[in-house]
Coordinates of C-alpha atoms and ligand atoms in Angstrom, one line a residue:
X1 CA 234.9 176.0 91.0
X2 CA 230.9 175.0 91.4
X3 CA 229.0 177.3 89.5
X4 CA 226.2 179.4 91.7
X5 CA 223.1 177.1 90.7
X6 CA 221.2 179.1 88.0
X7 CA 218.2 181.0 89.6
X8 CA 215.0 179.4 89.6
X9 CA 213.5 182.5 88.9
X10 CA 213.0 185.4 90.9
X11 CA 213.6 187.3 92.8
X12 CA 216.9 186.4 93.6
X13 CA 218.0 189.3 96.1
X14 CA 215.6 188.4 99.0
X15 CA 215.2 191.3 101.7
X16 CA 212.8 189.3 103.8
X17 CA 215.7 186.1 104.0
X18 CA 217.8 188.5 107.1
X19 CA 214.5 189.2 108.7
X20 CA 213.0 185.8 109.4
X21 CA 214.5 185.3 112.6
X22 CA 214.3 187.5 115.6
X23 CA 218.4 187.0 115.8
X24 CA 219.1 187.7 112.9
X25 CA 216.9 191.5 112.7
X26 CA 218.7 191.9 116.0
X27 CA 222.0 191.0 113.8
X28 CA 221.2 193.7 111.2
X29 CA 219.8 196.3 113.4
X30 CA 221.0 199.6 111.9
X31 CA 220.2 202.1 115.0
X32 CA 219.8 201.6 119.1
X33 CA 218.0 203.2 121.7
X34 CA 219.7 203.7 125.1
X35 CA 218.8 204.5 128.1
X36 CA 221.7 206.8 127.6
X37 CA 219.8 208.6 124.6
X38 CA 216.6 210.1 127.1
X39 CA 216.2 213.2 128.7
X40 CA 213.2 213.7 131.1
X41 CA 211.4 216.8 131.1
X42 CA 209.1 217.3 134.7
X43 CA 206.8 219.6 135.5
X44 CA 207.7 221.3 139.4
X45 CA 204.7 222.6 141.7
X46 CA 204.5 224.5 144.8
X47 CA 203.9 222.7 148.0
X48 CA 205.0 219.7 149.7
X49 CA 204.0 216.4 149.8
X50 CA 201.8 217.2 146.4
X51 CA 201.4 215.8 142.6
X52 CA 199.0 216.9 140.1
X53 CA 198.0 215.4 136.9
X54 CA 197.9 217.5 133.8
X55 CA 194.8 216.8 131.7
X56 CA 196.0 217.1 128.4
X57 CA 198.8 214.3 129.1
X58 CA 198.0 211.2 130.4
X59 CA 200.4 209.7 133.0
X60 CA 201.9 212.8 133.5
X61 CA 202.6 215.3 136.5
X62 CA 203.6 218.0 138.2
X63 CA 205.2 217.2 141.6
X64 CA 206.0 219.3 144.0
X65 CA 209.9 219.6 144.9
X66 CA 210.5 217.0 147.8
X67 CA 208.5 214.4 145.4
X68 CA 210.6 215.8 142.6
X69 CA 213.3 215.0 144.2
X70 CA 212.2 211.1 145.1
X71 CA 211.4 211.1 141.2
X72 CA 214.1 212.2 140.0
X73 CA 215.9 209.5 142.5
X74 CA 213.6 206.9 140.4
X75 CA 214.9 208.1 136.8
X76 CA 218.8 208.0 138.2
X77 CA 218.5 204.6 139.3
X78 CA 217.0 203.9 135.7
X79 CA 219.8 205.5 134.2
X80 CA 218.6 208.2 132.7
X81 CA 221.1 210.6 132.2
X82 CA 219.1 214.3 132.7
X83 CA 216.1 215.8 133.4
X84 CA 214.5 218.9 132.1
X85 CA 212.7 221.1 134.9
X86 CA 209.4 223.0 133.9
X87 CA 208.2 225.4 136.7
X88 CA 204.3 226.0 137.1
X89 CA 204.7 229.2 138.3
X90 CA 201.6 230.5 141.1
X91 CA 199.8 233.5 138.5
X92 CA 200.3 236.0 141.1
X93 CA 203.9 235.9 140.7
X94 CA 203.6 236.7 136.9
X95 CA 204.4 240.6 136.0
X96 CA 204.9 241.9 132.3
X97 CA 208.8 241.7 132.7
X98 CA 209.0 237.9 134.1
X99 CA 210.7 239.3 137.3
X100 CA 210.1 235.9 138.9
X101 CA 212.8 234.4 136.7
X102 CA 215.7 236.2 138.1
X103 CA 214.7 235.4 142.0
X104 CA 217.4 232.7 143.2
X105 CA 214.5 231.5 145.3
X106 CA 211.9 230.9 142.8
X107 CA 211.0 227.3 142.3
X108 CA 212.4 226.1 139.2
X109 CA 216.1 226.9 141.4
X110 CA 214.4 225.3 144.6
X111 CA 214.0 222.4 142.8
X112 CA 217.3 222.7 141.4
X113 CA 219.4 223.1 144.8
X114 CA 217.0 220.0 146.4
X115 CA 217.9 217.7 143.0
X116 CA 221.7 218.6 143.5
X117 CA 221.8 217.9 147.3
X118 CA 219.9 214.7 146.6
X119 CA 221.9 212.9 144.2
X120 CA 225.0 214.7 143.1
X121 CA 226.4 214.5 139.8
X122 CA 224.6 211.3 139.5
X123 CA 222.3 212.9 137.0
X124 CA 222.3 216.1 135.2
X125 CA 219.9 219.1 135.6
X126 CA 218.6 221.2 132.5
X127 CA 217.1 224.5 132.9
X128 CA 214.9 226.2 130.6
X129 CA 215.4 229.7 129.8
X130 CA 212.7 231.4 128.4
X131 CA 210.3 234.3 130.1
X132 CA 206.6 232.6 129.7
X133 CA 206.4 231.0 132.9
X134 CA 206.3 234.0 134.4
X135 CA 205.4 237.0 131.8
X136 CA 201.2 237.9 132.3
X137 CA 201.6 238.0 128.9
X138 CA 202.8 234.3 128.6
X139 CA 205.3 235.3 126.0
X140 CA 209.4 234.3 126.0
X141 CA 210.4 237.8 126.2
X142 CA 209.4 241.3 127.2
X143 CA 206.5 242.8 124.9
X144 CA 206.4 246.4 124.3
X145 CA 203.8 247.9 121.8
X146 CA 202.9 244.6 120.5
X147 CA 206.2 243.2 119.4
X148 CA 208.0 240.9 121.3
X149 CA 211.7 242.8 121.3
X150 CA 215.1 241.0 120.9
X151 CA 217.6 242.9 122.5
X152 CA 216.4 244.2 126.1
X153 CA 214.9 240.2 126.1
X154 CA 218.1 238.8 125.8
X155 CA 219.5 240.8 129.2
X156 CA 217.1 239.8 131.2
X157 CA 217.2 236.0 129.7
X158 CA 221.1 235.9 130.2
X159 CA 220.1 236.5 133.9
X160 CA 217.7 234.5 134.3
X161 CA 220.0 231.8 133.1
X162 CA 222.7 233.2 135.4
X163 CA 220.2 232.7 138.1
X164 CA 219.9 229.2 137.0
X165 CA 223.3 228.4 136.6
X166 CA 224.0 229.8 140.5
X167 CA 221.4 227.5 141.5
X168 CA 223.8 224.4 140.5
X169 CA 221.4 224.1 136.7
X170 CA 224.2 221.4 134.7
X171 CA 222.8 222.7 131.1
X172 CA 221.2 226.0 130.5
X173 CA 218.8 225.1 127.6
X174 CA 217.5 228.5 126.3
X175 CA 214.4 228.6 124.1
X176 CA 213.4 232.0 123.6
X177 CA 214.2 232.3 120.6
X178 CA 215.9 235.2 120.5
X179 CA 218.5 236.5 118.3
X180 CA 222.3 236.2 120.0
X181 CA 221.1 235.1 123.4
X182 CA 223.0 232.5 123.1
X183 CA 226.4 234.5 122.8
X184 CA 225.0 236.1 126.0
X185 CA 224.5 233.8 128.2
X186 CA 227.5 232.1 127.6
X187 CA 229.4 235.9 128.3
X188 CA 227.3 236.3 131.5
X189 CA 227.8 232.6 132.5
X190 CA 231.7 233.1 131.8
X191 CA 232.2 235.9 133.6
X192 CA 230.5 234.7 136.9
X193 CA 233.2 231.9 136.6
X194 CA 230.5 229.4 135.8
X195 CA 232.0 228.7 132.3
X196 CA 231.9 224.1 132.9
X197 CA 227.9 224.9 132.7
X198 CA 227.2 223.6 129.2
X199 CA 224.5 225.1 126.9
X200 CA 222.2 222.9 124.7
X201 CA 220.2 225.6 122.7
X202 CA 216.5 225.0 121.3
X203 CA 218.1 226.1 117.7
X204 CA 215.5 225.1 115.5
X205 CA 212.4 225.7 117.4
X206 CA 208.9 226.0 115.3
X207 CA 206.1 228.0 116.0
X208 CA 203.8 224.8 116.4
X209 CA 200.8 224.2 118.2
X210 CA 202.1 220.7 119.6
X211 CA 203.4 222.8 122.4
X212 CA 199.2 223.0 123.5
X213 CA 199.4 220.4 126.6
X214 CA 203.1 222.1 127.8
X215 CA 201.0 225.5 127.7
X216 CA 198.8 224.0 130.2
X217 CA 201.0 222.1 131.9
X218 CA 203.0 225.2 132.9
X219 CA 199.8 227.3 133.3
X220 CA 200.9 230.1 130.4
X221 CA 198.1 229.1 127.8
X222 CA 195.4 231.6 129.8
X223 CA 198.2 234.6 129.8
X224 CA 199.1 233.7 126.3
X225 CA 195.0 234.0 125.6
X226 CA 195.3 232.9 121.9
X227 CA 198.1 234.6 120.9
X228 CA 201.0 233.0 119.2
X229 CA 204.8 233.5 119.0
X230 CA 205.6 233.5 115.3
X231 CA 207.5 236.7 115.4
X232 CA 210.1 234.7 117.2
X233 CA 209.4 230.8 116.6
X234 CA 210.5 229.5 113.1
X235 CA 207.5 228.6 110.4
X236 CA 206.9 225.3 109.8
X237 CA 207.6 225.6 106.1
X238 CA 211.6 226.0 106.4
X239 CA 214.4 224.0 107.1
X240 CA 217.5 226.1 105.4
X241 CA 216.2 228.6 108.4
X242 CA 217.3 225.5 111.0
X243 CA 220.3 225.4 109.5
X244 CA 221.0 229.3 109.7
X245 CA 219.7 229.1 113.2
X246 CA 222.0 225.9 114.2
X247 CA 225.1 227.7 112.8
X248 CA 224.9 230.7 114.4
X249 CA 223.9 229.1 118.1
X250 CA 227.3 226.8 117.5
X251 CA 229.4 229.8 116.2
X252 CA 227.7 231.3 119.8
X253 CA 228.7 229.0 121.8
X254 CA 226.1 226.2 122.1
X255 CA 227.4 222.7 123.2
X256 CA 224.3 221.1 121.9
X257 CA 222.2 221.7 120.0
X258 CA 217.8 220.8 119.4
X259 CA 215.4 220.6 117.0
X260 CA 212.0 220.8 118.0
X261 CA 209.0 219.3 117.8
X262 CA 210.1 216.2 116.7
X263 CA 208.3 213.9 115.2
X264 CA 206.8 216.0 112.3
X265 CA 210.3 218.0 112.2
X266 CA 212.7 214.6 111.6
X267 CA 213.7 215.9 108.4
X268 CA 215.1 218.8 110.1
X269 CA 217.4 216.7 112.5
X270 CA 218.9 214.7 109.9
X271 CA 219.8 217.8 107.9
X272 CA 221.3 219.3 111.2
X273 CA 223.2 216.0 112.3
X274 CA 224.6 215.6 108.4
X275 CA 225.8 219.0 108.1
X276 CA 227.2 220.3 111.6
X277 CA 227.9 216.8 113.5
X278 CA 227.6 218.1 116.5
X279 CA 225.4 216.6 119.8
X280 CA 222.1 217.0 118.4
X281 CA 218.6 216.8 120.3
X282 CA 215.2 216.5 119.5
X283 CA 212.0 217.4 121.8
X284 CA 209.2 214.8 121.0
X285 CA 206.9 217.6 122.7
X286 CA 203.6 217.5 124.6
X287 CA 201.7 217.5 121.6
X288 CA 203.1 214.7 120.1
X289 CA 203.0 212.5 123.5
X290 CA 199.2 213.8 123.8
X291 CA 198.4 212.2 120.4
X292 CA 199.8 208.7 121.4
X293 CA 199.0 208.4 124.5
X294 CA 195.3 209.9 124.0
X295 CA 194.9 207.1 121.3
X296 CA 196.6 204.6 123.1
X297 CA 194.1 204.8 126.0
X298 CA 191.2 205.0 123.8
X299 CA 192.5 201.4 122.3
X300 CA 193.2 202.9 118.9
X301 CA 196.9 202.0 119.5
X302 CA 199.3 199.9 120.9
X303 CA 201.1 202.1 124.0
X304 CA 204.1 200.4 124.5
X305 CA 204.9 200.0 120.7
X306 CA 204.7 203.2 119.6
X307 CA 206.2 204.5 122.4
X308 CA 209.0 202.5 121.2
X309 CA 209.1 203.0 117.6
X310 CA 208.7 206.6 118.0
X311 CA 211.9 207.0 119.6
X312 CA 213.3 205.1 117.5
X313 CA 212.8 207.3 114.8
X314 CA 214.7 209.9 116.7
X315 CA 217.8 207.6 116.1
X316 CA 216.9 207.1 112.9
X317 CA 217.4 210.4 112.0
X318 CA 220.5 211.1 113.4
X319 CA 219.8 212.6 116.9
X320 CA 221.6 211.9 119.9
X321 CA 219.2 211.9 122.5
X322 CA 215.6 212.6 122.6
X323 CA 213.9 214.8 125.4
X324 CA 210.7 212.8 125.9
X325 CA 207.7 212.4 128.3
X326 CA 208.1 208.6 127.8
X327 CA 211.5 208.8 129.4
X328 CA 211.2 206.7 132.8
X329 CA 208.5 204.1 131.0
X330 CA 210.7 203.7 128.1
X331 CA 214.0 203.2 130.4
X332 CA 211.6 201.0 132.3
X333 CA 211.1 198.8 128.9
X334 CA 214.6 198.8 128.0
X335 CA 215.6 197.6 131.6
X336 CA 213.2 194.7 131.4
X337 CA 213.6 194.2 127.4
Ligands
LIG1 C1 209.0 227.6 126.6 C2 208.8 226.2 126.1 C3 207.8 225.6 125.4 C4 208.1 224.2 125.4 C5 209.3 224.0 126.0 N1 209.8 225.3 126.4 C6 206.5 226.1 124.9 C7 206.5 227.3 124.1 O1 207.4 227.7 123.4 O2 205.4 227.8 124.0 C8 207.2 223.2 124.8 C9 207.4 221.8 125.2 C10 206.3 220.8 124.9 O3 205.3 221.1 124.2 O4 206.4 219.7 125.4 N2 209.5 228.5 125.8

């Protein structure tokens, strides 16, 4: 048998020898975005025939519901497989208790029913639950002396989410942050015979102030006036805390489950995809698509590419699918490759 040829010298392990072709780093490719892997969230107005940009996020909009509706069209024929629906809800309609989220006619279900009449099962409609569209306060949950309380919050979210779910909502994506409101929704949901809607709950969600740009987007930064939500949203410092959180949302009930933001939180999915294996989400927020995009159009960087290679990370770290701003322009790129 020929002897390997004695090394020259070194190295003799050469990394770079599978990457000099562009079929051959497409032969070792370790993770792939889809199509399949995006969730769109949209922002839904009042009003016909009407879009409005939102400052703080270029390229972004709200649209008013029959323009939703022709949008959301766009992102089926894509292939995206869900959107996310954000009402901006008029200020007049907000009250202390967020009565507006249990009114089967407020917008976020408008949109809802118009989505579903359009175009079917042919792509799937989240729903957020949470009370700071439509608390003057801007909070998730009802505030009494101060302190945002768990348990009377919880009722009111399990019917807003009921409201939701009556609407035609596919997944009920709560992300309050409140203790059991999982288990809750799910009991309320069950019981109205509306057990097939799924649940993806926002387990590990941060306090963070990359949710800035959503807070305007939606209209709640002026009711929030400052404040913050760390009595409810996890610290930025933990990640045995996801974990805790994660396990009790699946022991609850959750189909699926998110980390959130993403970007600066990627540890946090991997740690939540290696120990519970179970559909896994992050939310590349508002913040995080403001810094890009904000850079990008000041020519600082390259759009497209980190468009790309930030939702590649997302894979990278273990998540199934990655609720992103970019989702339409990065289904766009994969189409066209
Ligand atoms: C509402 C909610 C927020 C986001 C999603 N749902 C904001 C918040 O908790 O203050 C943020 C999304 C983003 O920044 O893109 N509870």
């Amino acid at each position: 048998m020929k002897r390997h040829r004695a090394s020259t010298g070194f190295p003799r392990t050469r990394m770079r020898r599978n990457r000099r072709h562009e079929w051959s780093r497409r032969l070792i490719s370790e993770n792939h975005l889809s199509v399949d892997d995006l969730i769109w969230p949209v922002f839904v107005i009042d009003g016909e025939n009407k879009t409005e940009d939102v400052a703080s996020m270029p390229d972004v909009q709200r649209y008013s519901v029959d323009l939703l509706v022709d949008a959301v069209g766009k992102a089926k024929d894509l292939g995206i497989p869900a959107v996310a629906l954000f009402p901006f809800t008029d200020p007049s309609l907000k009250d202390a208790e967020g009565s507006e989220s249990v009114n089967p006619e407020n917008l976020v279900c408008r949109a809802v029913r118009a989505i579903k009449a359009a175009h079917g099962d042919d792509i799937g409609v989240m729903c957020d639950v949470a009370l700071d569209p439509y608390t003057d306060h801007g909070h998730d949950g009802l505030l009494q002396d101060g302190y945002i309380v768990n348990d009377a919050s919880v009722k009111v979210l399990a019917q807003q989410a009921l409201n939701q779910a009556q609407a035609g909502c596919d997944v009920i994506a709560p992300s309050d942050m409140m203790d059991g409101r999982v288990r809750e929704i799910r009991n309320v949901l069950d019981k109205a015979d509306l057990d097939r809607v799924q649940i993806m709950a926002y387990s590990a969600k941060y306090a963070s102030a990359f949710y800035g740009p959503f807070r305007d987007a939606v209209g709640s930064a002026p009711n929030l006036a400052g404040g913050d939500k760390k009595t409810y949203q996890m610290d930025s410092a933990n990640t045995d805390e996801a974990l805790r959180e994660v396990a009790l949302d699946i022991s609850e009930g959750a189909d699926m489950v998110m980390v959130k933001p993403g970007m600066p939180y990627l540890d946090v999915v991997r740690r939540v995809k290696d120990e519970f294996q179970v559909p896994t989400y992050a939310y590349q927020v508002s913040g995080e698509y403001a810094m890009l995009t904000g850079a990008a159009d000041r020519g600082w960087l390259d759009g497209e590419r980190v468009m790309m290679e930030s939702l590649m990370g997302f894979k990278r770290a273990g998540a199934d699918g990655v609720l992103s701003y970019y989702a339409v322009a990065a289904a766009k790129r994969l189409k066209d490759g």
